[in-house]
Amino acid sequence: LSKFSRPPINMSLIARATLRAAASSLRTPAFRRNFAAIKYTTDHEFVKTEDGVATVGITKFAAEALGDIVYVELPEVGSSIDQKETMGVVESVKAASDVYMPVSGEVVEVNEELTDNPALINQSPIEQGWMAKIKISNPAEIDEMMDESAYEKFCEESH
């Protein structure tokens, strides 16, 4: 060894195993979901909550059932909409479908990109194809919704 290089670090097997286990837990879906919980409705809308604001839209299951989405009608910023009221419309080459508000609150932002590119819903419904952000007025409504595993089971049973 030269005087500038360090000798190799002798890390015990237990320490290496502990570090590997900790690093792998950071990559699990459960860990990522803790930052922004995603819930689902029986009408195939999703709610991704973070700091009292819900990002809402239709699920991948709904987008695939509709086919190629060609038009989206979004709610108005500043409007207050109650849970289960119509908040928008999604039109595809197959059909038009109302989108229902999954949680009561005030619309604080809409995804303007959908106006010019409604296909974002087909490509990435949660990350890029979300429809609106809602300041939640009744957080208890979220507790009534399904988590991911319950929603997947619901989808399997409904087809």
CSV table of N, CA and C in Angstrom, one decimal:
chain,number,residue,atom,x,y,z
A,1,LEU,N,0.8,-1.2,0.0
A,1,LEU,CA,0.0,0.0,0.0
A,1,LEU,C,0.9,1.2,0.0
A,2,SER,N,0.4,2.2,-0.8
A,2,SER,CA,1.2,3.5,-0.7
A,2,SER,C,0.7,4.3,0.5
A,3,LYS,N,1.5,5.3,0.8
A,3,LYS,CA,1.1,6.1,2.0
A,3,LYS,C,-0.2,6.9,1.8
A,4,PHE,N,-0.7,7.0,0.5
A,4,PHE,CA,-1.9,7.7,0.3
A,4,PHE,C,-3.1,6.8,0.2
A,5,SER,N,-3.0,5.6,0.1
A,5,SER,CA,-4.2,4.7,0.0
A,5,SER,C,-4.5,4.2,1.4
A,6,ARG,N,-5.8,4.0,1.6
A,6,ARG,CA,-6.3,3.4,2.9
A,6,ARG,C,-6.4,1.9,2.8
A,7,PRO,N,-6.1,1.3,3.9
A,7,PRO,CA,-6.3,-0.2,3.9
A,7,PRO,C,-7.8,-0.5,3.7
A,8,PRO,N,-8.2,-1.6,3.2
A,8,PRO,CA,-9.6,-2.0,3.1
A,8,PRO,C,-10.3,-2.0,4.4
A,9,ILE,N,-11.6,-1.6,4.4
A,9,ILE,CA,-12.4,-1.6,5.6
A,9,ILE,C,-12.8,-3.0,5.9
A,10,ASN,N,-12.6,-3.5,7.1
A,10,ASN,CA,-13.1,-4.8,7.5
A,10,ASN,C,-14.4,-4.7,8.2
A,11,MET,N,-15.4,-4.8,7.4
A,11,MET,CA,-16.8,-4.7,8.0
A,11,MET,C,-17.3,-6.2,8.3
A,12,SER,N,-17.8,-6.3,9.4
A,12,SER,CA,-18.3,-7.7,9.8
A,12,SER,C,-19.4,-8.1,8.9
A,13,LEU,N,-19.6,-9.4,8.8
A,13,LEU,CA,-20.7,-9.9,8.0
A,13,LEU,C,-22.1,-9.4,8.5
A,14,ILE,N,-22.2,-9.3,9.8
A,14,ILE,CA,-23.5,-8.8,10.4
A,14,ILE,C,-23.7,-7.4,10.0
A,15,ALA,N,-22.7,-6.6,10.0
A,15,ALA,CA,-22.9,-5.1,9.7
A,15,ALA,C,-23.3,-5.0,8.2
A,16,ARG,N,-22.6,-5.8,7.3
A,16,ARG,CA,-22.9,-5.8,5.9
A,16,ARG,C,-24.4,-6.2,5.6
A,17,ALA,N,-24.8,-7.3,6.3
A,17,ALA,CA,-26.1,-7.8,6.1
A,17,ALA,C,-27.2,-6.8,6.6
A,18,THR,N,-26.9,-6.1,7.7
A,18,THR,CA,-27.8,-5.1,8.2
A,18,THR,C,-27.9,-4.0,7.3
A,19,LEU,N,-26.8,-3.5,6.7
A,19,LEU,CA,-26.9,-2.4,5.7
A,19,LEU,C,-27.6,-2.8,4.5
A,20,ARG,N,-27.4,-4.0,4.0
A,20,ARG,CA,-28.2,-4.5,2.8
A,20,ARG,C,-29.6,-4.6,3.1
A,21,ALA,N,-30.0,-5.1,4.2
A,21,ALA,CA,-31.5,-5.2,4.6
A,21,ALA,C,-32.1,-3.8,4.7
A,22,ALA,N,-31.4,-2.9,5.3
A,22,ALA,CA,-31.9,-1.5,5.4
A,22,ALA,C,-32.1,-0.9,4.1
A,23,ALA,N,-31.1,-1.1,3.2
A,23,ALA,CA,-31.2,-0.5,1.8
A,23,ALA,C,-32.3,-1.1,1.0
A,24,SER,N,-32.5,-2.4,1.1
A,24,SER,CA,-33.6,-3.0,0.4
A,24,SER,C,-34.9,-2.6,0.9
A,25,SER,N,-35.1,-2.3,2.2
A,25,SER,CA,-36.4,-1.9,2.7
A,25,SER,C,-36.8,-0.5,2.1
A,26,LEU,N,-35.8,0.3,1.7
A,26,LEU,CA,-36.1,1.6,1.1
A,26,LEU,C,-36.6,1.5,-0.3
A,27,ARG,N,-36.4,0.3,-0.9
A,27,ARG,CA,-36.9,0.1,-2.3
A,27,ARG,C,-38.3,-0.6,-2.3
A,28,THR,N,-38.8,-1.0,-1.2
A,28,THR,CA,-40.1,-1.7,-1.2
A,28,THR,C,-41.3,-0.7,-1.5
A,29,PRO,N,-42.3,-1.2,-2.1
A,29,PRO,CA,-43.5,-0.4,-2.4
A,29,PRO,C,-44.1,0.2,-1.1
A,30,ALA,N,-44.1,-0.6,0.0
A,30,ALA,CA,-44.7,-0.2,1.2
A,30,ALA,C,-44.0,1.0,1.8
A,31,PHE,N,-42.7,1.1,1.7
A,31,PHE,CA,-42.0,2.2,2.1
A,31,PHE,C,-42.3,3.5,1.3
A,32,ARG,N,-42.4,3.4,0.0
A,32,ARG,CA,-42.7,4.5,-0.8
A,32,ARG,C,-44.1,5.0,-0.6
A,33,ARG,N,-45.0,4.1,-0.3
A,33,ARG,CA,-46.4,4.5,-0.1
A,33,ARG,C,-46.6,5.3,1.2
A,34,ASN,N,-45.7,5.1,2.2
A,34,ASN,CA,-45.9,5.9,3.4
A,34,ASN,C,-45.8,7.4,3.2
A,35,PHE,N,-45.1,7.8,2.2
A,35,PHE,CA,-45.0,9.3,2.0
A,35,PHE,C,-46.3,9.8,1.4
A,36,ALA,N,-46.9,9.1,0.5
A,36,ALA,CA,-48.2,9.6,-0.1
A,36,ALA,C,-49.1,8.4,-0.3
A,37,ALA,N,-50.0,8.3,0.7
A,37,ALA,CA,-50.9,7.1,0.6
A,37,ALA,C,-51.9,7.2,-0.5
A,38,ILE,N,-52.1,6.1,-1.2
A,38,ILE,CA,-53.0,6.1,-2.4
A,38,ILE,C,-54.2,5.2,-2.0
A,39,LYS,N,-55.4,5.7,-2.2
A,39,LYS,CA,-56.6,5.0,-1.9
A,39,LYS,C,-57.5,5.0,-3.2
A,40,TYR,N,-58.4,4.0,-3.2
A,40,TYR,CA,-59.2,3.8,-4.4
A,40,TYR,C,-60.7,3.7,-4.1
A,41,THR,N,-61.5,4.1,-5.1
A,41,THR,CA,-63.0,4.1,-4.9
A,41,THR,C,-63.5,2.9,-5.8
A,42,THR,N,-64.8,2.6,-5.5
A,42,THR,CA,-65.4,1.6,-6.3
A,42,THR,C,-65.8,2.1,-7.7
A,43,ASP,N,-65.7,3.4,-7.9
A,43,ASP,CA,-66.0,4.0,-9.2
A,43,ASP,C,-64.7,4.2,-10.0
A,44,HIS,N,-63.6,3.6,-9.5
A,44,HIS,CA,-62.3,3.6,-10.1
A,44,HIS,C,-61.6,5.0,-10.2
A,45,GLU,N,-61.7,5.7,-9.1
A,45,GLU,CA,-60.9,6.9,-9.0
A,45,GLU,C,-59.9,6.7,-7.9
A,46,PHE,N,-58.8,7.4,-8.0
A,46,PHE,CA,-57.7,7.3,-7.0
A,46,PHE,C,-57.6,8.6,-6.2
A,47,VAL,N,-57.1,8.5,-5.0
A,47,VAL,CA,-56.8,9.6,-4.2
A,47,VAL,C,-55.4,9.4,-3.6
A,48,LYS,N,-54.5,10.3,-3.9
A,48,LYS,CA,-53.1,10.3,-3.4
A,48,LYS,C,-53.0,11.5,-2.5
A,49,THR,N,-52.9,11.2,-1.2
A,49,THR,CA,-52.9,12.3,-0.2
A,49,THR,C,-51.5,12.6,0.3
A,50,GLU,N,-51.3,13.9,0.5
A,50,GLU,CA,-50.0,14.4,1.0
A,50,GLU,C,-50.3,15.8,1.6
A,51,ASP,N,-50.0,15.9,2.9
A,51,ASP,CA,-50.1,17.2,3.6
A,51,ASP,C,-51.5,17.8,3.5
A,52,GLY,N,-52.6,17.1,3.6
A,52,GLY,CA,-53.9,17.6,3.5
A,52,GLY,C,-54.4,17.9,2.1
A,53,VAL,N,-53.7,17.6,1.1
A,53,VAL,CA,-54.1,17.8,-0.3
A,53,VAL,C,-54.1,16.5,-1.0
A,54,ALA,N,-55.2,16.3,-1.7
A,54,ALA,CA,-55.4,15.0,-2.4
A,54,ALA,C,-55.3,15.2,-3.9
A,55,THR,N,-54.4,14.4,-4.5
A,55,THR,CA,-54.3,14.4,-6.0
A,55,THR,C,-55.3,13.3,-6.5
A,56,VAL,N,-56.2,13.7,-7.4
A,56,VAL,CA,-57.3,12.7,-7.8
A,56,VAL,C,-57.3,12.6,-9.3
A,57,GLY,N,-57.9,11.4,-9.7
A,57,GLY,CA,-58.0,11.1,-11.1
A,57,GLY,C,-58.6,9.7,-11.2
A,58,ILE,N,-58.6,9.2,-12.5
A,58,ILE,CA,-59.1,7.8,-12.7
A,58,ILE,C,-57.9,6.8,-12.6
A,59,THR,N,-58.2,5.6,-12.3
A,59,THR,CA,-57.2,4.6,-12.1
A,59,THR,C,-56.8,4.0,-13.5
A,60,LYS,N,-55.7,3.3,-13.4
A,60,LYS,CA,-55.2,2.6,-14.6
A,60,LYS,C,-56.2,1.6,-15.1
A,61,PHE,N,-56.9,0.9,-14.2
A,61,PHE,CA,-57.9,0.0,-14.6
A,61,PHE,C,-59.0,0.7,-15.4
A,62,ALA,N,-59.5,1.9,-14.9
A,62,ALA,CA,-60.5,2.6,-15.7
A,62,ALA,C,-60.0,3.1,-17.0
A,63,ALA,N,-58.8,3.6,-17.0
A,63,ALA,CA,-58.2,4.1,-18.3
A,63,ALA,C,-58.1,3.0,-19.3
A,64,GLU,N,-57.7,1.8,-18.9
A,64,GLU,CA,-57.6,0.7,-19.8
A,64,GLU,C,-58.9,0.3,-20.3
A,65,ALA,N,-59.9,0.3,-19.4
A,65,ALA,CA,-61.3,-0.1,-19.8
A,65,ALA,C,-61.9,0.9,-20.8
A,66,LEU,N,-61.5,2.2,-20.7
A,66,LEU,CA,-62.0,3.2,-21.6
A,66,LEU,C,-61.3,3.2,-22.9
A,67,GLY,N,-60.1,2.8,-23.0
A,67,GLY,CA,-59.3,2.8,-24.2
A,67,GLY,C,-58.7,4.2,-24.4
A,68,ASP,N,-58.4,4.5,-25.6
A,68,ASP,CA,-57.6,5.8,-25.9
A,68,ASP,C,-58.5,7.0,-25.5
A,69,ILE,N,-58.0,7.7,-24.5
A,69,ILE,CA,-58.7,8.9,-24.1
A,69,ILE,C,-58.4,10.1,-25.0
A,70,VAL,N,-59.4,10.8,-25.5
A,70,VAL,CA,-59.3,11.8,-26.5
A,70,VAL,C,-59.7,13.2,-25.9
A,71,TYR,N,-60.4,13.2,-24.8
A,71,TYR,CA,-60.9,14.5,-24.3
A,71,TYR,C,-61.1,14.4,-22.8
A,72,VAL,N,-60.8,15.5,-22.1
A,72,VAL,CA,-60.9,15.5,-20.6
A,72,VAL,C,-61.6,16.9,-20.2
A,73,GLU,N,-62.6,16.8,-19.4
A,73,GLU,CA,-63.2,18.1,-18.9
A,73,GLU,C,-62.8,18.1,-17.4
A,74,LEU,N,-62.2,19.2,-17.0
A,74,LEU,CA,-61.6,19.3,-15.6
A,74,LEU,C,-62.5,20.2,-14.8
A,75,PRO,N,-62.5,20.1,-13.5
A,75,PRO,CA,-63.3,21.0,-12.6
A,75,PRO,C,-62.6,22.4,-12.6
A,76,GLU,N,-63.3,23.4,-12.1
A,76,GLU,CA,-62.8,24.7,-12.0
A,76,GLU,C,-62.0,24.9,-10.7
A,77,VAL,N,-60.8,25.5,-10.8
A,77,VAL,CA,-60.1,25.9,-9.6
A,77,VAL,C,-60.9,26.8,-8.8
A,78,GLY,N,-60.9,26.5,-7.5
A,78,GLY,CA,-61.7,27.3,-6.5
A,78,GLY,C,-63.1,26.8,-6.2
A,79,SER,N,-63.5,25.8,-7.1
A,79,SER,CA,-64.8,25.2,-6.8
A,79,SER,C,-64.8,24.2,-5.7
A,80,SER,N,-65.8,24.2,-4.9
A,80,SER,CA,-66.0,23.2,-3.8
A,80,SER,C,-66.9,22.1,-4.3
A,81,ILE,N,-66.4,20.8,-4.2
A,81,ILE,CA,-67.2,19.7,-4.7
A,81,ILE,C,-67.3,18.7,-3.6
A,82,ASP,N,-68.5,18.2,-3.4
A,82,ASP,CA,-68.7,17.1,-2.4
A,82,ASP,C,-68.4,15.8,-2.9
A,83,GLN,N,-68.0,14.9,-2.0
A,83,GLN,CA,-67.7,13.5,-2.4
A,83,GLN,C,-68.9,12.9,-3.2
A,84,LYS,N,-68.6,12.2,-4.2
A,84,LYS,CA,-69.5,11.5,-5.2
A,84,LYS,C,-70.2,12.4,-6.1
A,85,GLU,N,-70.0,13.7,-6.1
A,85,GLU,CA,-70.5,14.6,-7.1
A,85,GLU,C,-69.6,14.5,-8.4
A,86,THR,N,-70.2,14.8,-9.5
A,86,THR,CA,-69.4,14.8,-10.8
A,86,THR,C,-68.4,16.0,-10.7
A,87,MET,N,-67.1,15.6,-11.0
A,87,MET,CA,-66.0,16.6,-11.0
A,87,MET,C,-65.5,16.8,-12.4
A,88,GLY,N,-65.8,16.0,-13.3
A,88,GLY,CA,-65.3,16.1,-14.7
A,88,GLY,C,-65.8,15.0,-15.6
A,89,VAL,N,-65.3,15.0,-16.8
A,89,VAL,CA,-65.7,14.0,-17.8
A,89,VAL,C,-64.4,13.5,-18.5
A,90,VAL,N,-64.4,12.2,-18.8
A,90,VAL,CA,-63.3,11.6,-19.6
A,90,VAL,C,-64.0,11.0,-20.8
A,91,GLU,N,-63.5,11.4,-22.0
A,91,GLU,CA,-64.1,10.8,-23.2
A,91,GLU,C,-63.0,10.0,-23.9
A,92,SER,N,-63.4,8.8,-24.4
A,92,SER,CA,-62.4,8.0,-25.1
A,92,SER,C,-63.0,7.6,-26.5
A,93,VAL,N,-62.3,6.9,-27.3
A,93,VAL,CA,-62.9,6.5,-28.6
A,93,VAL,C,-64.0,5.5,-28.4
A,94,LYS,N,-64.2,4.9,-27.2
A,94,LYS,CA,-65.3,4.0,-26.9
A,94,LYS,C,-66.5,4.6,-26.3
A,95,ALA,N,-66.2,5.6,-25.3
A,95,ALA,CA,-67.4,6.1,-24.5
A,95,ALA,C,-66.9,7.4,-23.8
A,96,ALA,N,-68.0,8.0,-23.2
A,96,ALA,CA,-67.7,9.2,-22.4
A,96,ALA,C,-68.2,8.7,-21.0
A,97,SER,N,-67.4,9.2,-20.0
A,97,SER,CA,-67.7,8.8,-18.6
A,97,SER,C,-67.5,9.9,-17.6
A,98,ASP,N,-68.5,10.1,-16.7
A,98,ASP,CA,-68.3,11.1,-15.7
A,98,ASP,C,-67.3,10.6,-14.7
A,99,VAL,N,-66.6,11.5,-14.1
A,99,VAL,CA,-65.6,11.2,-13.1
A,99,VAL,C,-66.1,11.9,-11.8
A,100,TYR,N,-66.2,11.1,-10.8
A,100,TYR,CA,-66.8,11.5,-9.5
A,100,TYR,C,-65.7,11.9,-8.5
A,101,MET,N,-66.0,12.9,-7.7
A,101,MET,CA,-65.1,13.4,-6.7
A,101,MET,C,-65.0,12.3,-5.6
A,102,PRO,N,-63.8,11.8,-5.4
A,102,PRO,CA,-63.6,10.8,-4.4
A,102,PRO,C,-63.6,11.3,-3.0
A,103,VAL,N,-63.3,12.6,-2.8
A,103,VAL,CA,-63.2,13.2,-1.5
A,103,VAL,C,-63.7,14.6,-1.5
A,104,SER,N,-64.5,15.1,-0.5
A,104,SER,CA,-65.0,16.4,-0.5
A,104,SER,C,-63.8,17.4,-0.3
A,105,GLY,N,-64.0,18.6,-1.0
A,105,GLY,CA,-63.0,19.6,-0.8
A,105,GLY,C,-63.0,20.7,-1.9
A,106,GLU,N,-62.0,21.6,-1.8
A,106,GLU,CA,-61.9,22.7,-2.8
A,106,GLU,C,-60.8,22.4,-3.8
A,107,VAL,N,-61.1,22.6,-5.1
A,107,VAL,CA,-60.1,22.4,-6.1
A,107,VAL,C,-59.1,23.5,-6.1
A,108,VAL,N,-57.8,23.1,-5.8
A,108,VAL,CA,-56.8,24.1,-5.7
A,108,VAL,C,-55.9,24.1,-7.0
A,109,GLU,N,-56.0,23.1,-7.8
A,109,GLU,CA,-55.1,23.0,-9.0
A,109,GLU,C,-55.7,21.9,-9.9
A,110,VAL,N,-55.6,22.2,-11.2
A,110,VAL,CA,-56.0,21.2,-12.2
A,110,VAL,C,-54.8,20.9,-13.1
A,111,ASN,N,-54.8,19.7,-13.7
A,111,ASN,CA,-53.7,19.3,-14.6
A,111,ASN,C,-54.0,19.9,-16.0
A,112,GLU,N,-53.5,21.1,-16.3
A,112,GLU,CA,-53.8,21.7,-17.6
A,112,GLU,C,-53.2,20.9,-18.7
A,113,GLU,N,-52.2,20.1,-18.5
A,113,GLU,CA,-51.5,19.4,-19.5
A,113,GLU,C,-52.5,18.4,-20.2
A,114,LEU,N,-53.6,18.0,-19.5
A,114,LEU,CA,-54.6,17.1,-20.0
A,114,LEU,C,-55.4,17.7,-21.1
A,115,THR,N,-55.5,19.0,-21.1
A,115,THR,CA,-56.3,19.7,-22.1
A,115,THR,C,-55.7,19.5,-23.5
A,116,ASP,N,-54.4,19.6,-23.6
A,116,ASP,CA,-53.7,19.3,-24.9
A,116,ASP,C,-53.3,17.9,-25.1
A,117,ASN,N,-53.1,17.1,-24.0
A,117,ASN,CA,-52.6,15.8,-24.1
A,117,ASN,C,-53.4,14.8,-23.2
A,118,PRO,N,-54.7,14.6,-23.5
A,118,PRO,CA,-55.5,13.7,-22.6
A,118,PRO,C,-55.0,12.3,-22.5
A,119,ALA,N,-54.2,11.9,-23.5
A,119,ALA,CA,-53.6,10.5,-23.4
A,119,ALA,C,-52.6,10.3,-22.3
A,120,LEU,N,-52.3,11.3,-21.6
A,120,LEU,CA,-51.4,11.2,-20.4
A,120,LEU,C,-52.1,10.3,-19.4
A,121,ILE,N,-53.4,10.3,-19.4
A,121,ILE,CA,-54.2,9.4,-18.4
A,121,ILE,C,-53.9,8.0,-18.8
A,122,ASN,N,-53.9,7.6,-20.1
A,122,ASN,CA,-53.6,6.2,-20.5
A,122,ASN,C,-52.1,5.9,-20.1
A,123,GLN,N,-51.2,6.8,-20.3
A,123,GLN,CA,-49.8,6.5,-20.2
A,123,GLN,C,-49.4,6.4,-18.7
A,124,SER,N,-49.9,7.3,-17.8
A,124,SER,CA,-49.5,7.3,-16.4
A,124,SER,C,-50.6,8.0,-15.6
A,125,PRO,N,-51.7,7.3,-15.3
A,125,PRO,CA,-52.8,7.9,-14.6
A,125,PRO,C,-52.5,8.6,-13.3
A,126,ILE,N,-51.6,8.1,-12.5
A,126,ILE,CA,-51.4,8.7,-11.2
A,126,ILE,C,-50.3,9.8,-11.3
A,127,GLU,N,-49.2,9.5,-11.9
A,127,GLU,CA,-48.1,10.4,-11.9
A,127,GLU,C,-48.3,11.6,-12.9
A,128,GLN,N,-48.7,11.3,-14.1
A,128,GLN,CA,-48.8,12.4,-15.1
A,128,GLN,C,-50.3,12.7,-15.5
A,129,GLY,N,-51.2,11.7,-15.3
A,129,GLY,CA,-52.5,11.9,-15.8
A,129,GLY,C,-53.5,12.3,-14.7
A,130,TRP,N,-53.1,12.7,-13.6
A,130,TRP,CA,-54.0,13.1,-12.5
A,130,TRP,C,-54.8,14.3,-13.0
A,131,MET,N,-56.0,14.4,-12.5
A,131,MET,CA,-56.9,15.5,-13.0
A,131,MET,C,-57.0,16.7,-12.1
A,132,ALA,N,-57.0,16.6,-10.8
A,132,ALA,CA,-57.1,17.8,-9.9
A,132,ALA,C,-56.4,17.5,-8.6
A,133,LYS,N,-56.1,18.6,-7.9
A,133,LYS,CA,-55.6,18.6,-6.6
A,133,LYS,C,-56.6,19.3,-5.7
A,134,ILE,N,-57.0,18.6,-4.6
A,134,ILE,CA,-58.1,19.0,-3.8
A,134,ILE,C,-57.6,19.3,-2.3
A,135,LYS,N,-58.0,20.4,-1.8
A,135,LYS,CA,-57.8,20.7,-0.4
A,135,LYS,C,-58.9,19.9,0.4
A,136,ILE,N,-58.6,18.9,1.1
A,136,ILE,CA,-59.5,18.0,1.7
A,136,ILE,C,-60.3,18.7,2.8
A,137,SER,N,-61.6,18.6,2.8
A,137,SER,CA,-62.4,19.2,3.8
A,137,SER,C,-62.9,18.1,4.8
A,138,ASN,N,-62.9,16.8,4.4
A,138,ASN,CA,-63.4,15.8,5.3
A,138,ASN,C,-62.4,14.6,5.2
A,139,PRO,N,-61.3,14.6,5.9
A,139,PRO,CA,-60.3,13.5,5.8
A,139,PRO,C,-60.9,12.1,6.2
A,140,ALA,N,-62.0,12.1,7.0
A,140,ALA,CA,-62.5,10.8,7.3
A,140,ALA,C,-63.1,10.0,6.1
A,141,GLU,N,-63.4,10.7,5.0
A,141,GLU,CA,-63.9,10.0,3.8
A,141,GLU,C,-62.8,9.1,3.2
A,142,ILE,N,-61.6,9.4,3.4
A,142,ILE,CA,-60.5,8.6,2.9
A,142,ILE,C,-60.4,7.3,3.5
A,143,ASP,N,-60.8,7.2,4.8
A,143,ASP,CA,-60.8,6.0,5.5
A,143,ASP,C,-61.8,4.9,5.0
A,144,GLU,N,-62.8,5.4,4.3
A,144,GLU,CA,-63.8,4.5,3.7
A,144,GLU,C,-63.3,3.9,2.4
A,145,MET,N,-62.2,4.3,1.8
A,145,MET,CA,-61.7,3.9,0.6
A,145,MET,C,-60.8,2.6,0.7
A,146,MET,N,-60.6,2.0,-0.4
A,146,MET,CA,-59.8,0.8,-0.5
A,146,MET,C,-58.3,1.1,-0.6
A,147,ASP,N,-57.5,0.2,0.0
A,147,ASP,CA,-56.0,0.3,-0.2
A,147,ASP,C,-55.7,-0.5,-1.5
A,148,GLU,N,-54.5,-0.5,-1.9
A,148,GLU,CA,-54.1,-1.1,-3.2
A,148,GLU,C,-54.5,-2.6,-3.3
A,149,SER,N,-54.3,-3.4,-2.3
A,149,SER,CA,-54.6,-4.8,-2.4
A,149,SER,C,-56.1,-5.0,-2.4
A,150,ALA,N,-56.9,-4.2,-1.7
A,150,ALA,CA,-58.3,-4.4,-1.7
A,150,ALA,C,-58.9,-4.0,-3.1
A,151,TYR,N,-58.3,-2.9,-3.6
A,151,TYR,CA,-58.7,-2.4,-5.0
A,151,TYR,C,-58.4,-3.5,-6.0
A,152,GLU,N,-57.2,-4.1,-6.0
A,152,GLU,CA,-56.9,-5.1,-7.0
A,152,GLU,C,-57.9,-6.3,-6.9
A,153,LYS,N,-58.2,-6.7,-5.7
A,153,LYS,CA,-59.2,-7.8,-5.5
A,153,LYS,C,-60.5,-7.4,-6.0
A,154,PHE,N,-61.0,-6.1,-5.7
A,154,PHE,CA,-62.2,-5.6,-6.3
A,154,PHE,C,-62.3,-5.7,-7.8
A,155,CYS,N,-61.2,-5.3,-8.4
A,155,CYS,CA,-61.1,-5.3,-9.9
A,155,CYS,C,-61.2,-6.7,-10.4
A,156,GLU,N,-60.5,-7.7,-9.8
A,156,GLU,CA,-60.5,-9.0,-10.2
A,156,GLU,C,-61.9,-9.6,-10.1
A,157,GLU,N,-62.6,-9.3,-9.0
A,157,GLU,CA,-64.0,-9.8,-8.8
A,157,GLU,C,-65.0,-9.2,-9.7
A,158,SER,N,-64.8,-8.0,-10.1
A,158,SER,CA,-65.8,-7.3,-11.0
A,158,SER,C,-65.6,-7.7,-12.4
A,159,HIS,N,-64.6,-8.5,-12.8
A,159,HIS,CA,-64.5,-9.0,-14.1
A,159,HIS,C,-64.4,-10.5,-14.2
